[in-house]
CSV table of C-alpha atoms in Angstrom, one decimal:
chain,number,residue,atom,x,y,z
A,673,UNK,CA,2.2,-38.8,-12.1
A,674,UNK,CA,5.0,-39.7,-9.7
A,675,UNK,CA,7.5,-41.3,-12.2
A,676,UNK,CA,9.8,-43.4,-10.0
A,677,UNK,CA,9.0,-43.7,-6.3
A,678,UNK,CA,11.3,-45.1,-3.7
A,679,UNK,CA,10.5,-46.2,-0.1
A,680,UNK,CA,11.6,-45.6,2.5
A,681,UNK,CA,13.4,-42.3,2.2
A,682,UNK,CA,15.5,-42.8,5.3
A,683,UNK,CA,16.4,-45.8,7.3
A,684,UNK,CA,18.8,-46.7,10.1
A,685,UNK,CA,19.8,-50.3,10.6
A,686,UNK,CA,22.0,-52.3,12.9
A,687,UNK,CA,24.7,-54.5,11.5
A,688,UNK,CA,23.3,-57.9,10.5
A,689,UNK,CA,19.7,-56.7,10.1
A,690,UNK,CA,17.9,-57.2,6.8
A,691,UNK,CA,15.7,-54.9,4.8
A,692,UNK,CA,14.1,-54.4,1.4
A,693,UNK,CA,14.2,-51.1,-0.5
A,694,UNK,CA,11.2,-50.7,-2.7
A,695,UNK,CA,11.0,-49.0,-6.1
A,696,UNK,CA,8.0,-48.5,-8.2
A,697,UNK,CA,7.4,-46.8,-11.6
A,698,UNK,CA,4.3,-45.5,-13.3
A,699,UNK,CA,6.0,-44.9,-16.6
A,700,UNK,CA,5.6,-48.4,-18.1
A,701,UNK,CA,9.3,-48.5,-18.9
A,702,UNK,CA,11.0,-51.9,-19.5
A,703,UNK,CA,14.3,-51.4,-17.7
A,704,UNK,CA,15.0,-50.6,-14.1
A,705,UNK,CA,18.2,-50.1,-12.2
A,706,UNK,CA,19.6,-49.8,-8.7
A,707,UNK,CA,22.6,-47.6,-7.9
A,708,UNK,CA,24.5,-46.6,-4.8
A,709,UNK,CA,26.2,-43.2,-4.5
A,710,UNK,CA,29.0,-42.6,-2.0
A,711,UNK,CA,31.2,-39.5,-1.6
A,712,UNK,CA,34.0,-39.3,-4.1
A,713,UNK,CA,32.7,-42.5,-5.8
A,714,UNK,CA,30.0,-41.3,-8.2
A,715,UNK,CA,27.1,-43.6,-9.0
A,716,UNK,CA,27.8,-47.3,-9.1
A,717,UNK,CA,25.4,-49.8,-10.6
A,718,UNK,CA,24.4,-52.6,-8.2
A,719,UNK,CA,21.8,-54.6,-10.2
A,720,UNK,CA,19.6,-54.0,-13.2
A,721,UNK,CA,16.6,-55.5,-14.9
A,722,UNK,CA,16.4,-55.1,-18.7
A,723,UNK,CA,12.8,-56.4,-18.7
A,724,UNK,CA,10.2,-58.0,-16.4
A,725,UNK,CA,11.5,-61.4,-15.3
A,726,UNK,CA,15.2,-60.7,-15.8
A,727,UNK,CA,17.9,-59.4,-13.5
A,728,UNK,CA,21.6,-59.0,-13.9
A,729,UNK,CA,24.5,-58.0,-11.8
A,730,UNK,CA,26.1,-54.6,-12.1
A,731,UNK,CA,29.4,-53.3,-10.9
A,732,UNK,CA,28.9,-53.8,-7.1
A,733,UNK,CA,26.4,-56.6,-6.5
A,734,UNK,CA,27.9,-58.3,-3.5
A,735,UNK,CA,25.7,-58.2,-0.4
A,736,UNK,CA,22.6,-57.4,-2.4
A,737,UNK,CA,19.7,-59.3,-4.1
A,738,UNK,CA,17.0,-58.0,-6.3
A,739,UNK,CA,13.5,-59.0,-7.4
A,740,UNK,CA,11.6,-57.7,-10.4
A,741,UNK,CA,8.2,-58.6,-9.2
A,742,UNK,CA,6.4,-57.2,-12.2
A,743,UNK,CA,7.0,-54.5,-14.8
A,744,UNK,CA,6.2,-51.8,-12.3
A,745,UNK,CA,8.3,-52.9,-9.3
A,746,UNK,CA,12.0,-53.6,-8.7
A,747,UNK,CA,13.2,-54.2,-5.1
A,748,UNK,CA,16.6,-54.3,-3.6
A,749,UNK,CA,17.3,-56.5,-0.5
A,750,UNK,CA,20.1,-56.4,2.0
A,751,UNK,CA,20.1,-59.8,3.7
A,752,UNK,CA,22.7,-59.0,6.4
A,753,UNK,CA,23.5,-55.3,6.5
A,754,UNK,CA,27.1,-54.2,6.9
A,755,UNK,CA,28.4,-50.7,7.7
A,756,UNK,CA,30.1,-50.6,4.2
A,757,UNK,CA,26.5,-50.5,2.8
A,758,UNK,CA,25.8,-47.1,4.3
A,759,UNK,CA,25.0,-45.1,1.3
A,760,UNK,CA,22.4,-43.3,-0.7
A,761,UNK,CA,20.5,-45.7,-3.0
A,762,UNK,CA,18.8,-44.6,-6.2
A,763,UNK,CA,16.4,-46.5,-8.4
A,764,UNK,CA,16.0,-45.5,-12.0
A,765,UNK,CA,14.0,-46.6,-15.1
A,766,UNK,CA,14.6,-46.4,-18.8
A,767,UNK,CA,12.3,-46.7,-21.8
A,768,UNK,CA,14.9,-48.3,-24.1
A,769,UNK,CA,18.6,-48.6,-24.4
A,770,UNK,CA,19.2,-45.3,-26.2
A,771,UNK,CA,17.1,-43.2,-23.8
A,772,UNK,CA,18.2,-41.5,-20.6
A,773,UNK,CA,17.3,-42.9,-17.2
A,774,UNK,CA,14.9,-41.3,-14.7
A,775,UNK,CA,15.7,-41.5,-11.0
A,776,UNK,CA,13.7,-41.8,-7.9
A,777,UNK,CA,14.6,-39.4,-5.1
A,778,UNK,CA,16.7,-41.9,-3.2
A,779,UNK,CA,16.8,-43.9,0.0
A,780,UNK,CA,19.4,-42.7,2.6
A,781,UNK,CA,20.5,-45.8,4.5
A,782,UNK,CA,22.8,-45.8,7.5
A,783,UNK,CA,24.1,-49.0,9.1
A,784,UNK,CA,25.5,-48.9,12.6
B,439,UNK,CA,41.8,-44.7,-17.2
B,440,UNK,CA,38.2,-44.0,-16.1
B,441,UNK,CA,35.5,-44.7,-18.6
B,442,UNK,CA,34.1,-41.1,-18.3
B,443,UNK,CA,36.4,-38.4,-17.0
B,444,UNK,CA,35.4,-34.9,-15.9
B,445,UNK,CA,37.2,-32.0,-14.3
B,446,UNK,CA,35.9,-32.2,-10.7
B,447,UNK,CA,36.1,-28.5,-10.1
B,448,UNK,CA,34.7,-26.7,-8.2
B,449,UNK,CA,34.1,-23.9,-10.6
B,450,UNK,CA,33.3,-20.7,-8.8
B,451,UNK,CA,31.8,-18.1,-11.1
B,452,UNK,CA,29.9,-14.8,-10.7
B,453,UNK,CA,26.3,-14.4,-11.9
B,454,UNK,CA,26.2,-13.7,-15.6
B,455,UNK,CA,29.4,-15.6,-16.4
B,456,UNK,CA,29.8,-18.2,-19.1
B,457,UNK,CA,31.2,-21.5,-18.0
B,458,UNK,CA,32.2,-24.6,-19.9
B,459,UNK,CA,32.5,-28.2,-18.7
B,460,UNK,CA,34.4,-30.8,-20.6
B,461,UNK,CA,34.2,-34.6,-20.5
B,462,UNK,CA,36.0,-37.4,-22.3
B,463,UNK,CA,34.9,-41.0,-22.6
B,464,UNK,CA,36.8,-44.2,-23.5
B,465,UNK,CA,34.2,-46.5,-25.1
B,466,UNK,CA,34.1,-45.8,-28.8
B,467,UNK,CA,31.0,-48.0,-29.1
B,468,UNK,CA,29.0,-45.5,-27.0
B,469,UNK,CA,25.9,-44.2,-28.8
B,470,UNK,CA,24.0,-42.1,-26.4
B,471,UNK,CA,25.2,-39.1,-24.4
B,472,UNK,CA,23.6,-37.0,-21.7
B,473,UNK,CA,24.2,-34.2,-19.2
B,474,UNK,CA,22.6,-34.6,-15.8
B,475,UNK,CA,22.3,-32.1,-13.0
B,476,UNK,CA,22.5,-33.2,-9.4
B,477,UNK,CA,21.7,-30.9,-6.5
B,478,UNK,CA,23.2,-31.6,-3.0
B,479,UNK,CA,21.8,-34.8,-1.6
B,480,UNK,CA,19.1,-35.0,-4.4
B,481,UNK,CA,18.6,-37.4,-7.3
B,482,UNK,CA,20.3,-36.8,-10.7
B,483,UNK,CA,18.0,-35.1,-13.1
B,484,UNK,CA,18.4,-35.1,-16.9
B,485,UNK,CA,19.5,-31.7,-18.1
B,486,UNK,CA,19.8,-32.5,-21.8
B,487,UNK,CA,20.7,-35.2,-24.3
B,488,UNK,CA,23.7,-34.6,-26.5
B,489,UNK,CA,23.5,-35.1,-30.3
B,490,UNK,CA,26.2,-35.3,-32.9
B,491,UNK,CA,25.1,-32.0,-34.5
B,492,UNK,CA,25.2,-30.2,-31.2
B,493,UNK,CA,22.1,-28.9,-29.5
B,494,UNK,CA,20.9,-26.0,-27.5
B,495,UNK,CA,18.3,-25.5,-24.8
B,496,UNK,CA,18.0,-21.9,-23.7
B,497,UNK,CA,21.2,-20.9,-22.0
B,498,UNK,CA,22.7,-24.4,-22.3
B,499,UNK,CA,24.6,-25.8,-25.3
B,500,UNK,CA,25.9,-29.3,-25.6
B,501,UNK,CA,28.5,-30.5,-28.1
B,502,UNK,CA,29.7,-33.9,-29.1
B,503,UNK,CA,32.9,-34.8,-30.9
B,504,UNK,CA,32.9,-38.6,-31.6
B,505,UNK,CA,36.3,-38.6,-33.2
B,506,UNK,CA,37.9,-37.2,-30.1
B,507,UNK,CA,35.4,-38.9,-27.8
B,508,UNK,CA,34.7,-35.6,-26.1
B,509,UNK,CA,31.6,-33.9,-24.8
B,510,UNK,CA,31.1,-30.4,-23.6
B,511,UNK,CA,28.4,-28.3,-21.9
B,512,UNK,CA,28.3,-24.5,-22.1
B,513,UNK,CA,26.2,-22.5,-19.7
B,514,UNK,CA,25.7,-18.8,-20.6
B,515,UNK,CA,24.5,-16.0,-18.3
B,516,UNK,CA,24.9,-18.2,-15.2
B,517,UNK,CA,22.2,-17.9,-12.5
B,518,UNK,CA,22.5,-18.6,-8.8
B,519,UNK,CA,20.1,-21.5,-9.4
B,520,UNK,CA,22.6,-23.1,-11.7
B,521,UNK,CA,24.7,-24.1,-8.7
B,522,UNK,CA,24.9,-27.8,-8.7
B,523,UNK,CA,27.0,-30.8,-9.8
B,524,UNK,CA,26.9,-31.6,-13.5
B,525,UNK,CA,27.3,-35.2,-14.5
B,526,UNK,CA,28.5,-36.3,-17.9
B,527,UNK,CA,26.8,-39.6,-18.8
B,528,UNK,CA,27.5,-42.1,-21.6
B,529,UNK,CA,25.9,-45.4,-22.5
B,530,UNK,CA,28.0,-48.5,-22.6
B,531,UNK,CA,27.4,-49.1,-26.3
B,532,UNK,CA,27.0,-52.8,-26.8
B,533,UNK,CA,25.8,-53.4,-23.2
B,534,UNK,CA,22.1,-52.4,-23.6
B,535,UNK,CA,21.0,-49.4,-21.7
B,536,UNK,CA,23.6,-49.4,-19.0
B,537,UNK,CA,25.0,-45.9,-18.4
B,538,UNK,CA,28.4,-44.8,-17.2
B,539,UNK,CA,28.3,-41.7,-15.0
B,540,UNK,CA,31.2,-39.3,-14.6
B,541,UNK,CA,32.0,-38.2,-11.1
B,542,UNK,CA,30.6,-34.8,-11.8
B,543,UNK,CA,31.8,-31.2,-12.0
B,544,UNK,CA,30.7,-28.9,-9.2
B,545,UNK,CA,29.5,-25.4,-10.1
B,546,UNK,CA,29.0,-22.6,-7.6
B,547,UNK,CA,27.5,-19.4,-9.0
B,548,UNK,CA,28.0,-16.4,-6.7
B,549,UNK,CA,26.1,-13.1,-6.5
């Protein structure tokens, strides 16, 4: 029972390259979230999906797109990577709005 | 004013010490409150939910004061393994399940 699984765990990109960060859950929870965490900034919400088929912007959506393919999967895409997007990215899920969120173990992304 | 404010620390304490972390939040509509633990370069993990009546889980006690919009976490008999960053987390009230994370309080427990 993996909970929330993120792939890849590490990635190095060149400026301008694109890539998709994958997130999958086996907990059958409705909501899923993408965060980035930078030193001194805490966790910042990029995008979220309250339920299958819906997505909404969070605090820092610029430069990212998301896709909620089905209830299980929520992917984050960088169309043209920039050095400012170097960060640790966490995916999380949530059963309902009053419950805590559960995190994957993160993707460490470096953009040169 | 930040939506969730914590003392950044670091708190350096000896093994066996009691340590308390404080947190204030600004959104009076918040309904759910949590403490998370985050080890260096790892994902945040839920430590405990916080209830109005206060709750205890082993050596950890959490308190909530809605009137003052204040949350606390008390750790008794600190262990080396308690060294981590502790995140105060509050939901956004009328914005579904979105959570607001404090920047964390770093704890270092020394032998």
